[in-house]
Coordinates of C-alpha atoms and ligand atoms in Angstrom, one line a residue:
M1449 CA 20.2 -91.8 65.0
S1450 CA 17.6 -92.4 62.3
I1451 CA 14.0 -92.7 63.6
E1452 CA 12.3 -95.9 62.7
A1453 CA 8.5 -95.2 62.9
S1454 CA 5.4 -96.3 61.0
S1455 CA 3.5 -93.0 61.1
I1456 CA 4.0 -89.3 61.5
S1457 CA 2.5 -89.4 65.0
E1458 CA 4.9 -92.1 66.1
T1459 CA 7.8 -90.1 64.6
L1460 CA 6.7 -87.1 66.7
T1461 CA 6.5 -89.1 69.9
L1462 CA 10.1 -90.4 69.3
M1463 CA 11.3 -86.9 68.4
R1464 CA 9.8 -85.5 71.6
E1465 CA 11.7 -88.2 73.6
R1466 CA 15.0 -87.3 72.0
L1467 CA 14.7 -83.6 71.5
S1468 CA 12.3 -81.9 73.9
R1469 CA 15.2 -80.5 75.9
V1470 CA 16.6 -78.5 73.0
V1471 CA 13.9 -78.0 70.4
P1472 CA 10.5 -76.3 71.1
D1473 CA 7.5 -78.5 70.6
A1474 CA 5.9 -76.4 67.9
E1475 CA 9.1 -76.9 65.8
L1476 CA 9.0 -80.7 66.4
Q1477 CA 5.4 -80.8 65.2
I1478 CA 6.3 -79.1 62.0
K1479 CA 9.4 -81.2 61.4
A1480 CA 7.9 -84.6 62.2
E1481 CA 6.2 -84.9 58.8
L1482 CA 9.5 -84.1 57.0
V1483 CA 11.4 -86.6 59.2
Y1484 CA 8.9 -89.3 58.6
E1485 CA 8.9 -88.7 54.8
I1486 CA 12.7 -88.6 54.6
N1487 CA 13.1 -91.9 56.5
R1488 CA 10.4 -93.6 54.4
L1489 CA 11.9 -92.5 51.2
K1490 CA 15.4 -93.4 52.3
K1491 CA 14.3 -97.0 53.0
E1492 CA 12.4 -97.2 49.7
R1493 CA 15.5 -96.0 47.7
G1494 CA 18.1 -98.0 49.7
A1495 CA 19.9 -94.8 50.5
I1496 CA 22.2 -94.0 53.5
I1497 CA 22.3 -90.6 55.2
L1498 CA 25.6 -89.6 56.8
G1499 CA 25.5 -86.6 59.2
H1500 CA 28.3 -84.4 60.5
N1501 CA 28.3 -83.6 64.2
Y1502 CA 27.5 -79.9 63.3
M1503 CA 24.1 -80.6 61.9
E1504 CA 21.2 -78.9 63.7
P1505 CA 19.6 -81.1 66.4
A1506 CA 16.2 -81.8 64.7
L1507 CA 18.2 -83.2 61.7
F1508 CA 21.1 -84.7 63.5
H1509 CA 19.0 -86.8 65.9
T1510 CA 16.4 -88.0 63.4
V1511 CA 17.6 -88.9 59.9
P1512 CA 21.3 -89.8 59.7
D1513 CA 22.1 -93.6 59.8
L1514 CA 25.6 -92.7 60.9
A1515 CA 27.0 -89.5 62.4
G1516 CA 30.5 -88.4 63.3
D1517 CA 33.5 -86.3 62.4
S1518 CA 35.3 -86.0 59.0
L1519 CA 37.4 -89.1 59.6
G1520 CA 34.6 -91.3 60.8
L1521 CA 32.3 -90.3 58.0
S1522 CA 35.0 -90.8 55.4
R1523 CA 35.5 -94.3 56.7
E1524 CA 31.7 -95.0 56.5
A1525 CA 31.5 -93.5 53.0
A1526 CA 34.3 -95.8 51.8
K1527 CA 32.6 -99.0 53.0
T1528 CA 28.9 -98.5 52.5
E1529 CA 27.1 -100.7 50.0
K1530 CA 24.0 -98.3 50.0
D1531 CA 23.2 -96.0 47.1
P1532 CA 22.7 -93.1 47.0
I1533 CA 24.8 -91.6 49.8
I1534 CA 23.2 -88.4 51.1
F1535 CA 26.0 -86.4 52.8
C1536 CA 24.6 -83.9 55.4
G1537 CA 27.8 -81.9 55.8
V1538 CA 29.7 -79.4 53.6
R1539 CA 30.9 -79.9 50.0
F1540 CA 34.5 -81.0 50.7
M1541 CA 33.1 -83.9 52.9
A1542 CA 30.7 -85.0 50.1
E1543 CA 33.6 -84.9 47.6
T1544 CA 35.7 -87.1 49.9
A1545 CA 32.8 -89.6 49.9
K1546 CA 32.8 -89.6 46.1
I1547 CA 36.6 -89.9 46.0
L1548 CA 36.3 -93.0 48.1
N1549 CA 33.2 -94.6 46.6
P1550 CA 33.0 -93.4 43.0
K1551 CA 30.4 -95.9 41.8
K1552 CA 27.8 -94.6 44.2
T1553 CA 25.7 -91.5 43.7
V1554 CA 26.7 -88.9 46.3
L1555 CA 24.2 -86.2 47.0
L1556 CA 24.9 -82.9 48.9
P1557 CA 21.6 -81.5 50.2
A1558 CA 22.6 -77.9 49.4
K1559 CA 24.0 -76.2 46.3
V1560 CA 27.0 -74.5 47.9
A1561 CA 27.8 -75.6 51.5
G1562 CA 31.3 -74.2 51.2
C1563 CA 34.1 -73.8 53.9
S1564 CA 36.4 -70.9 54.4
L1565 CA 39.4 -73.3 54.8
A1566 CA 38.6 -75.1 51.6
A1567 CA 38.3 -71.8 49.8
S1568 CA 41.6 -70.5 51.2
I1569 CA 43.8 -72.5 48.8
T1570 CA 43.7 -73.5 45.2
A1571 CA 45.5 -76.4 43.3
E1572 CA 47.6 -73.6 41.7
D1573 CA 48.7 -72.4 45.1
V1574 CA 49.8 -75.9 46.0
R1575 CA 51.8 -76.2 42.8
A1576 CA 53.5 -72.9 43.5
L1577 CA 54.4 -74.1 47.0
K1578 CA 55.8 -77.4 45.6
A1579 CA 57.9 -75.4 43.2
K1580 CA 59.2 -73.2 46.0
Y1581 CA 59.9 -76.2 48.3
P1582 CA 60.9 -79.0 45.8
G1583 CA 60.8 -82.6 47.3
V1584 CA 59.0 -81.5 50.5
P1585 CA 56.0 -83.8 51.1
V1586 CA 52.6 -82.2 51.1
V1587 CA 49.9 -82.9 53.7
V1588 CA 46.5 -81.4 53.1
Y1589 CA 43.7 -81.1 55.7
V1590 CA 40.5 -82.9 54.6
N1591 CA 38.9 -79.4 54.5
T1592 CA 40.1 -78.9 50.9
Y1593 CA 38.5 -79.5 47.5
A1594 CA 39.4 -82.6 45.4
D1595 CA 41.7 -80.7 43.0
V1596 CA 43.8 -79.6 46.1
K1597 CA 43.8 -83.2 47.5
A1598 CA 45.0 -84.3 44.0
E1599 CA 48.2 -82.3 44.5
A1600 CA 49.0 -83.8 47.9
D1601 CA 50.9 -86.8 49.1
Y1602 CA 48.8 -87.3 52.3
C1603 CA 45.5 -86.1 53.5
C1604 CA 44.7 -85.7 57.3
T1605 CA 41.8 -84.7 59.6
S1606 CA 41.8 -83.0 63.0
S1607 CA 41.9 -86.4 64.6
N1608 CA 45.0 -87.8 62.9
A1609 CA 47.1 -84.8 61.9
A1610 CA 49.8 -85.5 64.5
K1611 CA 49.9 -89.2 63.5
V1612 CA 50.3 -88.3 59.8
L1613 CA 53.3 -86.0 60.6
E1614 CA 54.8 -88.7 62.8
H1615 CA 54.4 -91.3 60.1
L1616 CA 56.1 -89.0 57.5
G1617 CA 59.1 -88.3 59.8
A1618 CA 60.4 -85.8 57.1
P1619 CA 62.8 -82.9 57.9
K1620 CA 60.2 -80.5 56.3
V1621 CA 56.5 -80.9 55.6
L1622 CA 54.1 -78.6 53.8
F1623 CA 50.9 -78.7 56.0
L1624 CA 48.0 -77.0 54.3
P1625 CA 45.8 -74.9 54.5
D1626 CA 44.8 -74.3 58.1
E1627 CA 47.4 -72.2 59.8
Y1628 CA 46.1 -72.9 63.3
L1629 CA 45.7 -76.6 62.9
A1630 CA 49.3 -76.7 61.6
K1631 CA 50.6 -74.6 64.5
N1632 CA 48.6 -76.6 67.1
T1633 CA 49.9 -79.9 65.6
A1634 CA 53.5 -78.6 65.4
I1635 CA 53.4 -77.4 69.0
E1636 CA 51.8 -80.7 70.3
S1637 CA 54.6 -82.7 68.7
G1638 CA 57.4 -80.2 69.6
R1639 CA 58.1 -79.3 65.9
P1640 CA 59.4 -75.9 64.7
Y1641 CA 57.0 -74.2 62.3
M1642 CA 56.6 -71.2 60.0
V1643 CA 53.7 -69.8 57.9
V1644 CA 53.7 -69.0 54.2
G1645 CA 51.2 -66.5 52.8
K1646 CA 50.4 -65.1 49.4
T1647 CA 50.5 -61.4 48.9
S1648 CA 47.9 -59.6 46.7
D1649 CA 50.4 -59.6 43.8
G1650 CA 50.8 -63.4 44.1
N1651 CA 54.2 -63.6 45.8
L1652 CA 54.8 -66.2 48.5
V1653 CA 56.1 -64.7 51.7
E1654 CA 57.6 -66.6 54.7
S1655 CA 57.2 -65.8 58.4
E1656 CA 60.0 -66.2 60.9
V1657 CA 60.6 -69.8 62.1
F1658 CA 59.1 -70.6 65.5
P1659 CA 61.5 -73.0 67.2
G1660 CA 60.7 -76.6 68.3
Q1661 CA 62.8 -79.4 69.7
E1662 CA 66.2 -80.4 68.3
G1663 CA 65.9 -82.8 65.4
K1664 CA 62.2 -82.4 64.8
G1665 CA 61.0 -81.6 61.2
L1666 CA 59.8 -78.2 60.2
V1667 CA 56.1 -77.7 59.6
I1668 CA 55.4 -75.2 56.8
A1669 CA 51.9 -73.9 57.2
W1670 CA 49.6 -71.9 54.8
H1671 CA 47.6 -68.9 56.0
G1672 CA 44.1 -70.3 55.7
K1673 CA 41.6 -69.9 58.6
C1674 CA 38.3 -71.3 59.7
E1675 CA 35.9 -68.3 59.8
V1676 CA 34.2 -69.7 62.9
H1677 CA 37.1 -70.9 65.1
E1678 CA 39.4 -67.9 64.4
Q1679 CA 36.8 -65.8 66.2
F1680 CA 37.2 -67.5 69.6
T1681 CA 39.5 -65.7 72.1
V1682 CA 41.3 -66.3 75.3
E1683 CA 39.1 -63.5 76.8
D1684 CA 36.0 -65.6 76.0
I1685 CA 37.6 -68.4 78.0
E1686 CA 38.5 -66.1 80.9
N1687 CA 35.0 -64.7 81.0
A1688 CA 33.4 -68.1 81.1
R1689 CA 35.8 -69.2 83.9
K1690 CA 34.9 -66.1 85.9
Q1691 CA 31.1 -66.8 85.5
F1692 CA 31.3 -70.6 86.0
P1693 CA 34.5 -71.4 88.1
E1694 CA 34.0 -75.1 87.7
I1695 CA 33.7 -75.0 83.9
E1696 CA 35.9 -77.2 81.6
V1697 CA 36.8 -75.6 78.3
I1698 CA 37.1 -77.8 75.2
T1699 CA 38.1 -76.5 71.8
H1700 CA 38.5 -77.6 68.2
P1701 CA 42.1 -77.4 67.0
E1702 CA 41.1 -75.0 64.2
S1703 CA 41.2 -72.4 66.9
S1704 CA 44.3 -70.3 67.6
P1705 CA 47.2 -71.8 69.6
D1706 CA 46.5 -69.3 72.4
V1707 CA 42.9 -70.4 72.7
V1708 CA 43.9 -74.1 72.6
E1709 CA 46.6 -73.5 75.2
A1710 CA 44.0 -71.8 77.5
S1711 CA 41.6 -74.7 77.1
D1712 CA 41.4 -78.0 79.1
Y1713 CA 41.1 -80.2 76.1
S1714 CA 41.3 -80.0 72.3
G1715 CA 40.3 -82.5 69.7
S1716 CA 38.2 -83.4 66.6
T1717 CA 34.4 -82.9 66.9
T1718 CA 33.8 -86.6 67.8
R1719 CA 36.6 -86.5 70.4
L1720 CA 35.0 -83.4 72.0
V1721 CA 31.6 -85.1 72.2
Q1722 CA 33.2 -88.2 73.7
Y1723 CA 35.2 -86.1 76.2
V1724 CA 32.0 -84.5 77.6
K1725 CA 30.2 -87.8 77.8
D1726 CA 33.1 -89.5 79.6
S1727 CA 33.9 -86.7 82.0
P1728 CA 32.7 -86.7 85.6
K1729 CA 32.4 -82.9 85.3
K1730 CA 29.0 -81.2 84.7
Q1731 CA 29.8 -77.8 83.1
F1732 CA 31.5 -77.2 79.8
L1733 CA 32.3 -74.4 77.4
I1734 CA 32.5 -75.8 73.9
L1735 CA 34.4 -73.7 71.4
T1736 CA 33.2 -75.0 68.1
E1737 CA 30.0 -74.8 66.0
C1738 CA 27.1 -74.1 68.4
S1739 CA 24.7 -76.9 67.2
M1740 CA 27.1 -79.5 68.5
G1741 CA 26.4 -78.3 72.0
D1742 CA 22.6 -78.8 71.4
N1743 CA 23.3 -82.3 70.0
I1744 CA 25.2 -83.2 73.2
I1745 CA 22.6 -81.8 75.6
A1746 CA 19.9 -83.8 73.8
E1747 CA 21.8 -87.0 74.6
A1748 CA 23.4 -86.1 77.9
P1749 CA 20.8 -84.2 79.9
D1750 CA 23.0 -84.1 83.1
K1751 CA 25.6 -81.9 81.3
E1752 CA 25.4 -78.1 81.1
I1753 CA 27.0 -76.7 77.9
A1754 CA 27.9 -73.1 77.4
R1755 CA 28.5 -72.1 73.8
L1756 CA 29.1 -69.0 71.8
C1757 CA 26.1 -69.1 69.4
S1758 CA 26.7 -65.7 67.9
V1759 CA 29.6 -67.4 66.0
R1760 CA 28.0 -69.9 63.6
C1761 CA 29.2 -71.9 60.5
P1762 CA 27.0 -70.5 57.8
H1763 CA 28.0 -73.4 55.5
M1764 CA 27.0 -76.2 57.9
N1765 CA 23.8 -74.3 58.8
E1766 CA 22.8 -74.2 55.1
I1767 CA 21.6 -77.9 55.3
T1768 CA 18.0 -78.3 56.4
L1769 CA 15.5 -81.2 56.6
E1770 CA 13.7 -79.7 53.6
D1771 CA 17.0 -79.9 51.6
V1772 CA 17.5 -83.5 52.6
L1773 CA 14.0 -84.4 51.4
H1774 CA 14.6 -82.4 48.1
A1775 CA 17.9 -84.3 47.6
L1776 CA 16.2 -87.7 48.0
T1777 CA 13.3 -86.8 45.8
H1778 CA 15.2 -85.0 43.0
N1779 CA 18.7 -86.6 43.2
E1780 CA 20.3 -83.2 43.8
T1781 CA 23.0 -81.9 44.2
R1782 CA 25.1 -84.7 42.6
I1783 CA 28.8 -84.7 43.3
E1784 CA 30.7 -85.4 40.1
L1785 CA 34.5 -85.5 39.8
D1786 CA 36.8 -85.9 36.8
E1787 CA 38.1 -89.5 37.0
D1788 CA 41.9 -88.7 36.6
L1789 CA 41.6 -86.0 39.3
R1790 CA 39.6 -88.4 41.6
Q1791 CA 42.3 -91.1 41.3
R1792 CA 45.0 -88.6 42.2
A1793 CA 43.0 -87.3 45.2
L1794 CA 42.3 -90.9 46.2
L1795 CA 46.0 -91.6 46.8
S1796 CA 46.3 -89.0 49.5
V1797 CA 43.0 -90.0 51.2
E1798 CA 43.8 -93.7 51.1
R1799 CA 47.3 -93.1 52.6
M1800 CA 45.6 -91.3 55.4
L1801 CA 43.1 -94.0 56.0
Q1802 CA 45.9 -96.6 56.1
I1803 CA 47.7 -94.6 58.9
G1804 CA 44.4 -94.5 60.8
Ligands
13P1493 P1 36.0 -82.6 62.4 O1 36.8 -83.4 61.4 O2 36.7 -82.5 63.7 O3 34.6 -83.1 62.4 O4 36.0 -81.1 61.9 C1 35.5 -80.7 60.7 C2 35.2 -79.2 60.7 O5 35.0 -78.6 59.6 C3 35.4 -78.5 61.9 O6 35.2 -77.1 61.7
SF4_1494 FE1 34.7 -74.9 57.4 FE2 35.0 -73.7 59.7 FE3 32.6 -74.3 58.8 FE4 34.3 -76.3 59.7 S1 33.3 -74.6 60.9 S2 33.0 -76.3 57.8 S3 36.2 -75.4 59.0 S4 34.0 -72.9 57.9

């Protein structure tokens, strides 16, 4: 967590204690000044820094006051009294903070910081789906922009998707936009599912229905994918198991159902971190953004973490310590939302937070 130090040299000493297993000393020396200045300015301004689990280790372990997954950070953003909120994550996360805490200034330390899932669906797509399936409740993954959340009945994250479906208990649910999260959640709860896609001429096309248990409601998925998690394969898992026969494979549920099925455990980023920390096992393959493996090694030196670092999230990796300092110094990039749209989006996010 955030480093409390009264000088650059003390900052460097503390950074070495936390990070020397994963970050070369030359880099720590360069970054110590930035870390010191960010934490000094944060205190002076009464700001809070929230950091997603995917931030690179020299940022993750030095400047966030609170770190976690999308659900945990949404909860923190809703209740903080501090101002401004600097959100070290991608745009949809910073937007969720603004939806929940509109009076505070929310700053995203990068201009774009997109997400292939959030980009896979528009508010107009949701309206077209609602017209095709009238009366069917709409659940949207938190990885969507505010205008899409404004069209939804409920929001969900990777840690409460099954709970939200259970709560709804409806005969049909539109579950958007992550095809794989929808399928994994449907499979986990024994529900039938199908996928709806949009053709290049704008028509909506349904897949066949994959059967589930008798009496369970149908999950209607959209064809969005995470550009990182869709790249992991069962072959990656088989190769790792051949090389390290004792390895445990843990996977984020944005990966394909085949990959999730071939893994030992699947869960939100915070659940994956907790699983490794709690497990008596030593070797893990983590199928999610590579930086998270570095962040775990820094804290749990007895664990060996294999990760596929050729597959990275370019959006999460956009955020650097330099950007965080720039955000604090220049109040950029501010998240602004239309008030009517924010209030409509808030309904779906609040309903999710009430479910837990
Ligand atoms: P979590 O909510 O599990 O942190 O996931 C967010 C994300 O974007 C994963 O790719
Ligand atoms: Fe979006 Fe995938 Fe990056 Fe997560 S890892 S922010 S879902 S592109």
